[in-house]
PDB file of C-alpha atoms in Angstrom:
ATOM      1  CA  UNK A   1     -11.656  -8.595  33.890  1.00 35.00           C
ATOM      2  CA  UNK A   2     -10.867  -7.558  30.325  1.00 45.00           C
ATOM      3  CA  UNK A   3      -7.202  -6.751  29.867  1.00 51.00           C
ATOM      4  CA  UNK A   4      -6.015  -4.071  27.492  1.00 55.00           C
ATOM      5  CA  UNK A   5      -3.278  -4.689  24.968  1.00 55.00           C
ATOM      6  CA  UNK A   6      -1.021  -2.359  26.984  1.00 51.00           C
ATOM      7  CA  UNK A   7      -1.633  -4.457  30.118  1.00 56.00           C
ATOM      8  CA  UNK A   8      -0.671  -7.594  28.231  1.00 51.00           C
ATOM      9  CA  UNK A   9       2.570  -5.992  27.069  1.00 52.00           C
ATOM     10  CA  UNK A  10       3.445  -5.071  30.653  1.00 53.00           C
ATOM     11  CA  UNK A  11       3.164  -8.730  31.744  1.00 51.00           C
ATOM     12  CA  UNK A  12       5.637 -10.019  29.179  1.00 48.00           C
ATOM     13  CA  UNK A  13       9.303 -10.700  29.983  1.00 51.00           C
ATOM     14  CA  UNK A  14      11.519  -7.951  28.624  1.00 48.00           C
ATOM     15  CA  UNK A  15      14.308  -8.976  26.283  1.00 49.00           C
ATOM     16  CA  UNK A  16      17.571  -7.105  26.694  1.00 48.00           C
ATOM     17  CA  UNK A  17      19.410  -5.973  23.565  1.00 52.00           C
ATOM     18  CA  UNK A  18      22.606  -3.993  23.146  1.00 65.00           C
ATOM     19  CA  UNK A  19      21.949  -0.324  23.837  1.00 79.00           C
ATOM     20  CA  UNK A  20      23.232   2.509  21.684  1.00 90.00           C
ATOM     21  CA  UNK A  21      24.002   6.131  22.478  1.00 94.00           C
ATOM     22  CA  UNK A  22      21.802   9.090  21.665  1.00 96.00           C
ATOM     23  CA  UNK A  23      22.535  12.784  22.051  1.00 97.00           C
ATOM     24  CA  UNK A  24      19.731  15.334  22.150  1.00 97.00           C
ATOM     25  CA  UNK A  25      20.866  18.935  21.699  1.00 97.00           C
ATOM     26  CA  UNK A  26      18.575  21.903  21.541  1.00 97.00           C
ATOM     27  CA  UNK A  27      18.310  25.651  21.411  1.00 97.00           C
ATOM     28  CA  UNK A  28      15.082  27.379  22.351  1.00 96.00           C
ATOM     29  CA  UNK A  29      15.271  31.142  22.048  1.00 94.00           C
ATOM     30  CA  UNK A  30      17.561  32.797  24.561  1.00 93.00           C
ATOM     31  CA  UNK A  31      16.176  31.132  27.678  1.00 91.00           C
ATOM     32  CA  UNK A  32      18.647  31.142  30.528  1.00 90.00           C
ATOM     33  CA  UNK A  33      18.888  29.740  34.049  1.00 88.00           C
ATOM     34  CA  UNK A  34      16.647  29.322  36.028  1.00 91.00           C
ATOM     35  CA  UNK A  35      14.713  28.122  32.958  1.00 91.00           C
ATOM     36  CA  UNK A  36      14.811  24.323  33.021  1.00 93.00           C
ATOM     37  CA  UNK A  37      14.126  21.669  30.393  1.00 95.00           C
ATOM     38  CA  UNK A  38      12.913  18.179  31.342  1.00 95.00           C
ATOM     39  CA  UNK A  39      13.120  14.970  29.310  1.00 96.00           C
ATOM     40  CA  UNK A  40      10.728  12.156  30.182  1.00 96.00           C
ATOM     41  CA  UNK A  41      10.657   8.666  28.705  1.00 94.00           C
ATOM     42  CA  UNK A  42       9.824   5.125  29.753  1.00 87.00           C
ATOM     43  CA  UNK A  43      12.405   2.449  30.445  1.00 83.00           C
ATOM     44  CA  UNK A  44      11.538  -1.025  31.761  1.00 77.00           C
ATOM     45  CA  UNK A  45       7.978   0.178  32.551  1.00 80.00           C
ATOM     46  CA  UNK A  46       9.365   3.039  34.650  1.00 88.00           C
ATOM     47  CA  UNK A  47       9.164   6.753  33.867  1.00 91.00           C
ATOM     48  CA  UNK A  48      12.654   8.231  33.675  1.00 93.00           C
ATOM     49  CA  UNK A  49      12.944  11.987  34.211  1.00 94.00           C
ATOM     50  CA  UNK A  50      16.090  13.943  33.391  1.00 95.00           C
ATOM     51  CA  UNK A  51      16.591  17.712  33.550  1.00 95.00           C
ATOM     52  CA  UNK A  52      19.041  20.352  32.379  1.00 94.00           C
ATOM     53  CA  UNK A  53      19.494  24.064  32.939  1.00 92.00           C
ATOM     54  CA  UNK A  54      19.345  26.264  29.876  1.00 94.00           C
ATOM     55  CA  UNK A  55      22.222  28.550  28.899  1.00 94.00           C
ATOM     56  CA  UNK A  56      21.340  31.107  26.230  1.00 95.00           C
ATOM     57  CA  UNK A  57      18.606  28.719  25.129  1.00 95.00           C
ATOM     58  CA  UNK A  58      20.929  25.730  24.740  1.00 97.00           C
ATOM     59  CA  UNK A  59      20.778  22.345  26.455  1.00 97.00           C
ATOM     60  CA  UNK A  60      22.008  18.769  25.960  1.00 97.00           C
ATOM     61  CA  UNK A  61      20.832  15.322  27.024  1.00 97.00           C
ATOM     62  CA  UNK A  62      22.722  12.067  26.540  1.00 96.00           C
ATOM     63  CA  UNK A  63      21.611   8.517  27.115  1.00 95.00           C
ATOM     64  CA  UNK A  64      21.310   4.984  25.781  1.00 93.00           C
ATOM     65  CA  UNK A  65      18.416   3.116  24.166  1.00 92.00           C
ATOM     66  CA  UNK A  66      18.153  -0.308  22.537  1.00 88.00           C
ATOM     67  CA  UNK A  67      15.452   0.916  20.132  1.00 92.00           C
ATOM     68  CA  UNK A  68      13.498   4.147  19.553  1.00 95.00           C
ATOM     69  CA  UNK A  69      11.375   5.198  22.531  1.00 94.00           C
ATOM     70  CA  UNK A  70       8.718   7.889  22.763  1.00 94.00           C
ATOM     71  CA  UNK A  71       9.632  10.833  24.968  1.00 97.00           C
ATOM     72  CA  UNK A  72       8.368  14.233  26.031  1.00 96.00           C
ATOM     73  CA  UNK A  73      10.401  17.418  26.326  1.00 96.00           C
ATOM     74  CA  UNK A  74       8.978  19.962  28.776  1.00 95.00           C
ATOM     75  CA  UNK A  75      10.297  23.485  29.259  1.00 94.00           C
ATOM     76  CA  UNK A  76       9.605  25.457  32.409  1.00 92.00           C
ATOM     77  CA  UNK A  77      10.515  29.056  31.649  1.00 91.00           C
ATOM     78  CA  UNK A  78      10.614  30.104  35.322  1.00 88.00           C
ATOM     79  CA  UNK A  79      12.559  27.169  36.747  1.00 84.00           C
ATOM     80  CA  UNK A  80       9.825  26.295  39.219  1.00 83.00           C
ATOM     81  CA  UNK A  81       9.596  22.655  38.189  1.00 81.00           C
ATOM     82  CA  UNK A  82       7.007  20.660  36.270  1.00 81.00           C
ATOM     83  CA  UNK A  83       3.322  21.044  36.983  1.00 72.00           C
ATOM     84  CA  UNK A  84       0.011  19.782  35.622  1.00 62.00           C
ATOM     85  CA  UNK A  85      -0.632  23.087  33.869  1.00 68.00           C
ATOM     86  CA  UNK A  86       2.616  22.903  31.922  1.00 71.00           C
ATOM     87  CA  UNK A  87       1.848  23.509  28.244  1.00 78.00           C
ATOM     88  CA  UNK A  88       5.236  24.162  26.653  1.00 92.00           C
ATOM     89  CA  UNK A  89       6.114  20.633  25.605  1.00 94.00           C
ATOM     90  CA  UNK A  90       7.163  18.586  22.618  1.00 95.00           C
ATOM     91  CA  UNK A  91       6.594  14.887  21.941  1.00 95.00           C
ATOM     92  CA  UNK A  92       9.430  13.120  20.159  1.00 97.00           C
ATOM     93  CA  UNK A  93      11.315   9.853  19.787  1.00 97.00           C
ATOM     94  CA  UNK A  94      14.723   9.124  21.225  1.00 96.00           C
ATOM     95  CA  UNK A  95      16.806   6.959  18.909  1.00 95.00           C
ATOM     96  CA  UNK A  96      20.518   6.237  18.442  1.00 94.00           C
ATOM     97  CA  UNK A  97      22.408   9.163  16.932  1.00 94.00           C
ATOM     98  CA  UNK A  98      22.291  12.933  17.286  1.00 96.00           C
ATOM     99  CA  UNK A  99      18.875  14.614  17.484  1.00 97.00           C
ATOM    100  CA  UNK A 100      18.541  18.390  17.308  1.00 97.00           C
ATOM    101  CA  UNK A 101      15.737  20.682  18.462  1.00 97.00           C
ATOM    102  CA  UNK A 102      15.439  24.299  17.320  1.00 97.00           C
ATOM    103  CA  UNK A 103      12.913  27.004  18.172  1.00 97.00           C
ATOM    104  CA  UNK A 104      12.834  30.773  18.405  1.00 95.00           C
ATOM    105  CA  UNK A 105      10.690  30.811  21.534  1.00 94.00           C
ATOM    106  CA  UNK A 106       9.221  27.532  22.828  1.00 95.00           C
ATOM    107  CA  UNK A 107       9.280  23.733  22.767  1.00 95.00           C
ATOM    108  CA  UNK A 108       5.757  23.500  21.380  1.00 94.00           C
ATOM    109  CA  UNK A 109       6.865  25.339  18.213  1.00 94.00           C
ATOM    110  CA  UNK A 110      10.186  23.506  17.852  1.00 96.00           C
ATOM    111  CA  UNK A 111      11.406  21.597  14.826  1.00 95.00           C
ATOM    112  CA  UNK A 112      13.342  18.342  15.132  1.00 97.00           C
ATOM    113  CA  UNK A 113      16.364  17.498  13.001  1.00 96.00           C
ATOM    114  CA  UNK A 114      18.843  14.662  12.555  1.00 94.00           C
ATOM    115  CA  UNK A 115      16.192  11.968  12.913  1.00 94.00           C
ATOM    116  CA  UNK A 116      14.239  10.309  10.096  1.00 93.00           C
ATOM    117  CA  UNK A 117      11.809   8.867  12.637  1.00 96.00           C
ATOM    118  CA  UNK A 118      10.962  12.264  14.135  1.00 96.00           C
ATOM    119  CA  UNK A 119      10.729  13.844  10.688  1.00 95.00           C
ATOM    120  CA  UNK A 120       8.216  11.171   9.654  1.00 95.00           C
ATOM    121  CA  UNK A 121       6.268  11.657  12.874  1.00 96.00           C
ATOM    122  CA  UNK A 122       6.087  15.434  12.401  1.00 94.00           C
ATOM    123  CA  UNK A 123       4.827  14.937   8.839  1.00 94.00           C
ATOM    124  CA  UNK A 124       2.214  12.482  10.082  1.00 96.00           C
ATOM    125  CA  UNK A 125       1.058  14.874  12.798  1.00 94.00           C
ATOM    126  CA  UNK A 126       0.789  17.600  10.170  1.00 94.00           C
ATOM    127  CA  UNK A 127      -1.517  15.415   8.094  1.00 94.00           C
ATOM    128  CA  UNK A 128      -3.570  14.706  11.229  1.00 96.00           C
ATOM    129  CA  UNK A 129      -4.188  18.377  12.026  1.00 96.00           C
ATOM    130  CA  UNK A 130      -7.682  18.524  10.418  1.00 96.00           C
ATOM    131  CA  UNK A 131      -8.706  15.538  12.540  1.00 97.00           C
ATOM    132  CA  UNK A 132      -7.173  17.089  15.663  1.00 96.00           C
ATOM    133  CA  UNK A 133      -9.212  20.242  15.078  1.00 97.00           C
ATOM    134  CA  UNK A 134     -12.385  18.155  14.919  1.00 97.00           C
ATOM    135  CA  UNK A 135     -11.422  16.492  18.207  1.00 97.00           C
ATOM    136  CA  UNK A 136     -10.891  19.873  19.883  1.00 96.00           C
ATOM    137  CA  UNK A 137     -14.237  21.167  18.608  1.00 98.00           C
ATOM    138  CA  UNK A 138     -16.001  18.041  19.857  1.00 97.00           C
ATOM    139  CA  UNK A 139     -14.370  18.353  23.272  1.00 96.00           C
ATOM    140  CA  UNK A 140     -15.266  22.056  23.449  1.00 97.00           C
ATOM    141  CA  UNK A 141     -18.889  21.282  22.551  1.00 97.00           C
ATOM    142  CA  UNK A 142     -19.025  18.707  25.321  1.00 97.00           C
ATOM    143  CA  UNK A 143     -17.536  21.086  27.896  1.00 96.00           C
ATOM    144  CA  UNK A 144     -19.944  23.843  26.836  1.00 97.00           C
ATOM    145  CA  UNK A 145     -22.973  21.580  27.333  1.00 97.00           C
ATOM    146  CA  UNK A 146     -25.124  21.984  30.432  1.00 96.00           C
ATOM    147  CA  UNK A 147     -25.476  19.170  32.962  1.00 95.00           C
ATOM    148  CA  UNK A 148     -29.001  18.619  31.633  1.00 96.00           C
ATOM    149  CA  UNK A 149     -27.689  18.188  28.111  1.00 96.00           C
ATOM    150  CA  UNK A 150     -25.050  15.708  29.264  1.00 95.00           C
ATOM    151  CA  UNK A 151     -27.793  13.645  30.881  1.00 95.00           C
ATOM    152  CA  UNK A 152     -29.742  13.607  27.630  1.00 96.00           C
ATOM    153  CA  UNK A 153     -29.490  10.340  25.706  1.00 96.00           C
ATOM    154  CA  UNK A 154     -29.983  12.188  22.416  1.00 96.00           C
ATOM    155  CA  UNK A 155     -27.203  14.678  23.135  1.00 96.00           C
ATOM    156  CA  UNK A 156     -24.715  12.027  24.265  1.00 97.00           C
ATOM    157  CA  UNK A 157     -25.624   9.820  21.305  1.00 97.00           C
ATOM    158  CA  UNK A 158     -24.732  12.712  19.017  1.00 97.00           C
ATOM    159  CA  UNK A 159     -21.410  13.224  20.825  1.00 97.00           C
ATOM    160  CA  UNK A 160     -20.586   9.526  20.587  1.00 97.00           C
ATOM    161  CA  UNK A 161     -21.530   9.421  16.905  1.00 97.00           C
ATOM    162  CA  UNK A 162     -19.224  12.327  16.116  1.00 97.00           C
ATOM    163  CA  UNK A 163     -16.451  10.731  18.177  1.00 96.00           C
ATOM    164  CA  UNK A 164     -16.792   7.429  16.337  1.00 94.00           C
ATOM    165  CA  UNK A 165     -16.656   9.228  12.993  1.00 97.00           C
ATOM    166  CA  UNK A 166     -13.472  11.040  14.045  1.00 96.00           C
ATOM    167  CA  UNK A 167     -11.863   7.796  15.236  1.00 92.00           C
ATOM    168  CA  UNK A 168     -12.779   6.099  11.952  1.00 92.00           C
ATOM    169  CA  UNK A 169     -11.212   8.948   9.976  1.00 95.00           C
ATOM    170  CA  UNK A 170      -8.100   8.782  12.139  1.00 94.00           C
ATOM    171  CA  UNK A 171      -7.852   5.022  11.658  1.00 91.00           C
ATOM    172  CA  UNK A 172      -7.854   5.425   7.871  1.00 93.00           C
ATOM    173  CA  UNK A 173      -4.963   7.906   7.994  1.00 95.00           C
ATOM    174  CA  UNK A 174      -2.909   5.814  10.425  1.00 95.00           C
ATOM    175  CA  UNK A 175      -3.418   2.535   8.585  1.00 93.00           C
ATOM    176  CA  UNK A 176      -2.520   4.253   5.326  1.00 95.00           C
ATOM    177  CA  UNK A 177       0.762   5.378   6.894  1.00 96.00           C
ATOM    178  CA  UNK A 178       1.511   1.845   8.089  1.00 97.00           C
ATOM    179  CA  UNK A 179       0.815   0.419   4.632  1.00 96.00           C
ATOM    180  CA  UNK A 180       3.111   2.963   2.985  1.00 96.00           C
ATOM    181  CA  UNK A 181       5.878   2.628   5.592  1.00 96.00           C
ATOM    182  CA  UNK A 182       6.235  -1.051   6.562  1.00 97.00           C
ATOM    183  CA  UNK A 183       9.857  -0.586   7.671  1.00 96.00           C
ATOM    184  CA  UNK A 184       9.351   2.492   9.865  1.00 96.00           C
ATOM    185  CA  UNK A 185       9.445   2.028  13.625  1.00 96.00           C
ATOM    186  CA  UNK A 186       6.688   4.632  13.714  1.00 97.00           C
ATOM    187  CA  UNK A 187       4.378   2.133  11.990  1.00 97.00           C
ATOM    188  CA  UNK A 188       4.900  -0.337  14.830  1.00 97.00           C
ATOM    189  CA  UNK A 189       4.313   2.406  17.406  1.00 95.00           C
ATOM    190  CA  UNK A 190       1.078   3.401  15.638  1.00 95.00           C
ATOM    191  CA  UNK A 191      -0.095  -0.215  15.530  1.00 95.00           C
ATOM    192  CA  UNK A 192       0.506  -0.547  19.272  1.00 92.00           C
ATOM    193  CA  UNK A 193      -1.649   2.538  19.899  1.00 90.00           C
ATOM    194  CA  UNK A 194      -4.412   1.134  17.680  1.00 89.00           C
ATOM    195  CA  UNK A 195      -4.250  -2.167  19.570  1.00 88.00           C
ATOM    196  CA  UNK A 196      -5.087  -0.435  22.855  1.00 84.00           C
ATOM    197  CA  UNK A 197      -8.589   0.395  21.589  1.00 81.00           C
ATOM    198  CA  UNK A 198      -9.172  -2.428  19.091  1.00 77.00           C
ATOM    199  CA  UNK A 199     -10.692  -5.836  19.804  1.00 77.00           C
ATOM    200  CA  UNK A 200     -10.134  -7.157  16.288  1.00 87.00           C
ATOM    201  CA  UNK A 201      -7.201  -9.475  16.909  1.00 91.00           C
ATOM    202  CA  UNK A 202      -7.273 -10.839  13.358  1.00 92.00           C
ATOM    203  CA  UNK A 203      -6.940  -7.342  11.879  1.00 92.00           C
ATOM    204  CA  UNK A 204      -4.101  -6.459  14.270  1.00 93.00           C
ATOM    205  CA  UNK A 205      -2.239  -9.635  13.391  1.00 94.00           C
ATOM    206  CA  UNK A 206      -2.667  -9.218   9.637  1.00 95.00           C
ATOM    207  CA  UNK A 207      -1.452  -5.613   9.831  1.00 95.00           C
ATOM    208  CA  UNK A 208       1.501  -6.629  11.993  1.00 96.00           C
ATOM    209  CA  UNK A 209       2.451  -9.281   9.445  1.00 96.00           C
ATOM    210  CA  UNK A 210       2.830  -6.576   6.771  1.00 97.00           C
ATOM    211  CA  UNK A 211       5.660  -4.956   8.752  1.00 97.00           C
ATOM    212  CA  UNK A 212       9.272  -5.684   7.869  1.00 97.00           C
ATOM    213  CA  UNK A 213      11.223  -8.600   9.417  1.00 96.00           C
ATOM    214  CA  UNK A 214      13.560  -6.025  10.986  1.00 95.00           C
ATOM    215  CA  UNK A 215      10.650  -4.531  12.966  1.00 96.00           C
ATOM    216  CA  UNK A 216       9.484  -8.010  13.989  1.00 96.00           C
ATOM    217  CA  UNK A 217      12.911  -8.668  15.503  1.00 94.00           C
ATOM    218  CA  UNK A 218      12.946  -5.552  17.703  1.00 93.00           C
ATOM    219  CA  UNK A 219      12.047  -5.765  21.391  1.00 91.00           C
ATOM    220  CA  UNK A 220       8.721  -4.047  20.722  1.00 92.00           C
ATOM    221  CA  UNK A 221       8.047  -6.299  17.738  1.00 96.00           C
ATOM    222  CA  UNK A 222       8.660  -9.469  19.724  1.00 94.00           C
ATOM    223  CA  UNK A 223       6.481  -8.219  22.579  1.00 93.00           C
ATOM    224  CA  UNK A 224       3.707  -7.284  20.156  1.00 94.00           C
ATOM    225  CA  UNK A 225       3.761 -10.763  18.602  1.00 94.00           C
ATOM    226  CA  UNK A 226       3.593 -12.367  22.062  1.00 93.00           C
ATOM    227  CA  UNK A 227       0.693 -10.119  23.094  1.00 91.00           C
ATOM    228  CA  UNK A 228      -1.182 -11.012  19.903  1.00 91.00           C
ATOM    229  CA  UNK A 229      -0.746 -14.701  20.717  1.00 90.00           C
ATOM    230  CA  UNK A 230      -2.040 -14.125  24.256  1.00 88.00           C
ATOM    231  CA  UNK A 231      -5.071 -12.255  22.941  1.00 84.00           C
ATOM    232  CA  UNK A 232      -5.817 -15.068  20.470  1.00 84.00           C
ATOM    233  CA  UNK A 233      -5.423 -17.683  23.191  1.00 82.00           C
ATOM    234  CA  UNK A 234      -7.907 -15.929  25.502  1.00 76.00           C
ATOM    235  CA  UNK A 235     -10.603 -15.380  22.894  1.00 68.00           C
ATOM    236  CA  UNK A 236     -13.915 -17.153  23.436  1.00 54.00           C
ATOM    237  CA  UNK A 237     -13.496 -20.874  22.785  1.00 54.00           C
ATOM    238  CA  UNK A 238      -9.744 -20.816  23.308  1.00 53.00           C
ATOM    239  CA  UNK A 239      -7.863 -22.330  26.216  1.00 51.00           C
ATOM    240  CA  UNK A 240      -6.372 -19.636  28.420  1.00 47.00           C
ATOM    241  CA  UNK A 241      -2.568 -19.742  28.667  1.00 47.00           C
ATOM    242  CA  UNK A 242      -0.810 -20.138  32.003  1.00 46.00           C
ATOM    243  CA  UNK A 243       0.126 -16.586  32.908  1.00 40.00           C
ATOM    244  CA  UNK A 244      -0.670 -14.082  35.616  1.00 42.00           C
ATOM    245  CA  UNK A 245      -1.735 -10.468  35.187  1.00 38.00           C
ATOM    246  CA  UNK A 246      -2.227  -7.722  37.726  1.00 43.00           C
ATOM    247  CA  UNK A 247      -5.561  -5.946  37.819  1.00 41.00           C
TER     248      UNK A 247
END
């Protein structure tokens, strides 16, 4: 069975580095208890969920990380817990230091301060907005199609062609960011996301090699290098390494 890059990463031994403190403080409008804010992130391949009650819109989270990790902030305005329909959320990175979140009304409209990584990510997402709009239009067109249309080879070929064009446009923007920011942890995070859908190991390796030595020495950088080596070793004509993966 073909293994994704993400699956390969999950099979690798995890190196342990000294962790550093982060503090996430926020103020979203004047929300008050029972309004609850949740912070979700991954640690050692496990989803960690923390929560805090809001007092006059304010909340605080504290924790430790050994390198920046992606996270999601979710606000439930009624205090009834998280649910699949929850839409008031904000994606961000947790990194050592003090991170601030400010918004007049909701998490989805919040701005992030005190973090160069999050500032860079917000700027990148801003530049990706035209592409995101195309993705939403494509998805809406697919949902609006009848069952007969979805069974049509011509219709689905058109959908796939548009999707491929969008992905190609997105790839150009993301690779341009990586080239311009070889020392940003965000570049490594972007490359990992690209690797999950790419089968071009040579391209992944050459792009990875353009990143700074400091990124190569991080936990994620070391794991990425190991995963690249595993992918190269299992290519056609190569001898498979001695390792076990779960389906």
